[in-house]
Amino acid sequence: MKDHAKELKAAGRRGTRAEKAALAEQDVLAKIAEMRESDRVMAERVHAVVMASAPVLEPKLWYGMPAYALDGKVVCFFQSAEKFKARYATLGFSDLATLDDGPMWPAGFALADVTAEVEARIGALVERAVRPVRNREALAAAADVA
């Protein structure tokens, strides 16, 4: 919570939208640089894949984690293994990500390594996550029927 409060306070002090976006990306890259080597290598690769796959997403810190937002709302985030003393890092997606696949779908993925195959999967997931959902009600109704 302290991280999130600092992030909100810092964002409020910044200038134009472009300046805020540039500073937010710097904050994300700085946070990634602080990570232990195994997490840092994965976070750098995830960052590159997300930015290439969905340039519409804006990097920002979210509760002290690198995250990627659409219109200011987080769509996906990288959670280092070290942060929660876990044995793997996590690529997570918020409810805004359009990963819907029937009545149930994954919203988080364990990352032990980021290989070329994993990069391709992440890219596809991120592209899918930001695709427009033209009719959310129809999607919800379809999930209720299934």
mmCIF file of C-alpha atoms in Angstrom:
data_model
loop_
_atom_site.group_PDB
_atom_site.id
_atom_site.type_symbol
_atom_site.label_atom_id
_atom_site.label_comp_id
_atom_site.label_asym_id
_atom_site.label_seq_id
_atom_site.Cartn_x
_atom_site.Cartn_y
_atom_site.Cartn_z
ATOM 1 C CA MET A 1 0.000 0.000 0.000
ATOM 2 C CA LYS A 2 2.879 2.357 0.741
ATOM 3 C CA ASP A 3 4.194 1.788 -2.797
ATOM 4 C CA HIS A 4 0.790 2.579 -4.268
ATOM 5 C CA ALA A 5 0.438 5.761 -2.207
ATOM 6 C CA LYS A 6 3.885 6.948 -3.372
ATOM 7 C CA GLU A 7 2.953 6.167 -6.986
ATOM 8 C CA LEU A 8 -0.258 8.189 -6.781
ATOM 9 C CA LYS A 9 1.472 11.117 -5.115
ATOM 10 C CA ALA A 10 4.285 11.182 -7.691
ATOM 11 C CA ALA A 11 1.836 10.951 -10.600
ATOM 12 C CA GLY A 12 -0.101 13.917 -9.270
ATOM 13 C CA ARG A 13 2.996 16.137 -9.281
ATOM 14 C CA ARG A 14 4.012 15.547 -12.874
ATOM 15 C CA GLY A 15 3.393 17.895 -15.829
ATOM 16 C CA THR A 16 1.813 17.143 -19.186
ATOM 17 C CA ARG A 17 0.403 13.779 -20.197
ATOM 18 C CA ALA A 18 3.497 13.062 -22.324
ATOM 19 C CA GLU A 19 5.809 14.012 -19.447
ATOM 20 C CA LYS A 20 3.831 11.799 -17.067
ATOM 21 C CA ALA A 21 4.030 8.867 -19.508
ATOM 22 C CA ALA A 22 7.793 9.293 -19.968
ATOM 23 C CA LEU A 23 8.388 9.521 -16.213
ATOM 24 C CA ALA A 24 6.130 6.540 -15.557
ATOM 25 C CA GLU A 25 8.141 4.434 -18.001
ATOM 26 C CA GLN A 26 11.359 5.593 -16.320
ATOM 27 C CA ASP A 27 9.891 4.529 -12.973
ATOM 28 C CA VAL A 28 9.056 1.082 -14.381
ATOM 29 C CA LEU A 29 12.542 0.650 -15.850
ATOM 30 C CA ALA A 30 14.104 1.774 -12.554
ATOM 31 C CA LYS A 31 11.970 -0.717 -10.616
ATOM 32 C CA ILE A 32 13.008 -3.491 -13.011
ATOM 33 C CA ALA A 33 16.674 -2.493 -12.608
ATOM 34 C CA GLU A 34 16.339 -2.897 -8.809
ATOM 35 C CA MET A 35 15.185 -6.532 -9.088
ATOM 36 C CA ARG A 36 17.464 -9.473 -8.443
ATOM 37 C CA GLU A 37 19.019 -10.832 -11.625
ATOM 38 C CA SER A 38 16.603 -13.685 -12.405
ATOM 39 C CA ASP A 39 13.535 -11.475 -11.942
ATOM 40 C CA ARG A 40 15.185 -8.543 -13.731
ATOM 41 C CA VAL A 41 15.989 -10.579 -16.851
ATOM 42 C CA MET A 42 12.412 -11.843 -17.066
ATOM 43 C CA ALA A 43 10.901 -8.416 -16.334
ATOM 44 C CA GLU A 44 13.033 -6.781 -19.041
ATOM 45 C CA ARG A 45 11.903 -9.343 -21.601
ATOM 46 C CA VAL A 46 8.257 -9.098 -20.527
ATOM 47 C CA HIS A 47 8.469 -5.298 -20.766
ATOM 48 C CA ALA A 48 9.890 -5.496 -24.299
ATOM 49 C CA VAL A 49 7.248 -8.003 -25.428
ATOM 50 C CA VAL A 50 4.345 -6.047 -23.916
ATOM 51 C CA MET A 51 5.502 -2.766 -25.450
ATOM 52 C CA ALA A 52 5.980 -4.403 -28.879
ATOM 53 C CA SER A 53 2.732 -6.390 -28.792
ATOM 54 C CA ALA A 54 0.451 -3.648 -27.507
ATOM 55 C CA PRO A 55 1.944 -0.189 -28.008
ATOM 56 C CA VAL A 56 -1.378 1.256 -26.826
ATOM 57 C CA LEU A 57 -0.494 0.157 -23.273
ATOM 58 C CA GLU A 58 1.316 2.625 -21.041
ATOM 59 C CA PRO A 59 3.851 1.350 -18.501
ATOM 60 C CA LYS A 60 3.346 2.443 -14.907
ATOM 61 C CA LEU A 61 4.067 1.212 -11.413
ATOM 62 C CA TRP A 62 1.171 -0.491 -9.686
ATOM 63 C CA TYR A 63 1.664 -1.411 -6.013
ATOM 64 C CA GLY A 64 5.410 -1.310 -6.675
ATOM 65 C CA MET A 65 5.204 -3.685 -9.658
ATOM 66 C CA PRO A 66 5.727 -2.981 -13.360
ATOM 67 C CA ALA A 67 2.292 -2.754 -14.941
ATOM 68 C CA TYR A 68 0.760 -1.797 -18.268
ATOM 69 C CA ALA A 69 -2.380 0.296 -18.465
ATOM 70 C CA LEU A 70 -4.997 1.267 -21.008
ATOM 71 C CA ASP A 71 -6.609 4.646 -20.365
ATOM 72 C CA GLY A 72 -4.978 4.700 -16.927
ATOM 73 C CA LYS A 73 -6.366 1.310 -15.849
ATOM 74 C CA VAL A 74 -4.029 -1.657 -15.381
ATOM 75 C CA VAL A 75 -4.495 -4.487 -17.864
ATOM 76 C CA CYS A 76 -1.462 -6.618 -16.975
ATOM 77 C CA PHE A 77 1.441 -6.614 -14.532
ATOM 78 C CA PHE A 78 4.689 -8.393 -13.684
ATOM 79 C CA GLN A 79 5.087 -9.648 -10.129
ATOM 80 C CA SER A 80 8.640 -10.626 -9.220
ATOM 81 C CA ALA A 81 9.255 -13.849 -7.342
ATOM 82 C CA GLU A 82 11.258 -11.927 -4.751
ATOM 83 C CA LYS A 83 8.421 -9.518 -3.892
ATOM 84 C CA PHE A 84 6.274 -12.283 -2.392
ATOM 85 C CA LYS A 85 9.094 -14.764 -1.705
ATOM 86 C CA ALA A 86 7.627 -17.124 -4.310
ATOM 87 C CA ARG A 87 9.461 -19.709 -6.361
ATOM 88 C CA TYR A 88 8.332 -18.112 -9.626
ATOM 89 C CA ALA A 89 7.449 -14.692 -11.032
ATOM 90 C CA THR A 90 3.924 -14.017 -12.269
ATOM 91 C CA LEU A 91 2.444 -12.306 -15.289
ATOM 92 C CA GLY A 92 -1.024 -11.271 -14.172
ATOM 93 C CA PHE A 93 -4.013 -9.799 -15.967
ATOM 94 C CA SER A 94 -6.775 -7.648 -14.493
ATOM 95 C CA ASP A 95 -10.465 -8.056 -15.183
ATOM 96 C CA LEU A 96 -10.080 -5.428 -17.930
ATOM 97 C CA ALA A 97 -8.037 -7.871 -20.017
ATOM 98 C CA THR A 98 -10.269 -9.484 -22.625
ATOM 99 C CA LEU A 99 -8.926 -13.001 -22.211
ATOM 100 C CA ASP A 100 -12.431 -14.407 -21.860
ATOM 101 C CA ASP A 101 -12.690 -18.026 -22.993
ATOM 102 C CA GLY A 102 -16.039 -19.480 -22.022
ATOM 103 C CA PRO A 103 -17.062 -19.547 -18.369
ATOM 104 C CA MET A 104 -13.480 -19.832 -17.047
ATOM 105 C CA TRP A 105 -10.006 -18.642 -18.103
ATOM 106 C CA PRO A 106 -6.609 -18.034 -16.513
ATOM 107 C CA ALA A 107 -5.754 -14.538 -15.312
ATOM 108 C CA GLY A 108 -2.249 -15.250 -14.029
ATOM 109 C CA PHE A 109 0.718 -17.149 -15.398
ATOM 110 C CA ALA A 110 3.744 -18.480 -13.520
ATOM 111 C CA LEU A 111 7.070 -17.547 -15.113
ATOM 112 C CA ALA A 112 10.143 -19.614 -14.301
ATOM 113 C CA ASP A 113 11.972 -18.423 -17.426
ATOM 114 C CA VAL A 114 11.156 -16.305 -20.471
ATOM 115 C CA THR A 115 12.160 -18.321 -23.527
ATOM 116 C CA ALA A 116 11.352 -17.473 -27.144
ATOM 117 C CA GLU A 117 8.263 -19.693 -26.894
ATOM 118 C CA VAL A 118 7.128 -17.939 -23.707
ATOM 119 C CA GLU A 119 7.699 -14.541 -25.336
ATOM 120 C CA ALA A 120 5.433 -15.579 -28.223
ATOM 121 C CA ARG A 121 2.724 -16.724 -25.779
ATOM 122 C CA ILE A 122 3.001 -13.493 -23.782
ATOM 123 C CA GLY A 123 2.761 -11.429 -26.968
ATOM 124 C CA ALA A 124 -0.362 -13.275 -28.073
ATOM 125 C CA LEU A 125 -1.962 -12.939 -24.620
ATOM 126 C CA VAL A 126 -1.236 -9.210 -24.423
ATOM 127 C CA GLU A 127 -2.612 -8.609 -27.930
ATOM 128 C CA ARG A 128 -5.739 -10.543 -26.971
ATOM 129 C CA ALA A 129 -6.004 -8.725 -23.643
ATOM 130 C CA VAL A 130 -6.330 -5.309 -25.281
ATOM 131 C CA ARG A 131 -8.621 -6.251 -28.152
ATOM 132 C CA PRO A 132 -11.860 -4.323 -28.019
ATOM 133 C CA VAL A 133 -14.894 -6.102 -26.693
ATOM 134 C CA ARG A 134 -17.712 -4.654 -28.721
ATOM 135 C CA ASN A 135 -20.486 -6.121 -26.663
ATOM 136 C CA ARG A 136 -19.558 -7.029 -23.091
ATOM 137 C CA GLU A 137 -23.174 -7.899 -22.283
ATOM 138 C CA ALA A 138 -23.247 -10.529 -25.035
ATOM 139 C CA LEU A 139 -19.958 -11.953 -23.748
ATOM 140 C CA ALA A 140 -21.332 -12.116 -20.209
ATOM 141 C CA ALA A 141 -24.571 -13.729 -21.436
ATOM 142 C CA ALA A 142 -22.574 -16.338 -23.372
ATOM 143 C CA ALA A 143 -20.629 -17.161 -20.219
ATOM 144 C CA ASP A 144 -23.897 -17.589 -18.278
ATOM 145 C CA VAL A 145 -25.283 -20.004 -20.879
ATOM 146 C CA ALA A 146 -22.172 -22.214 -20.922
#
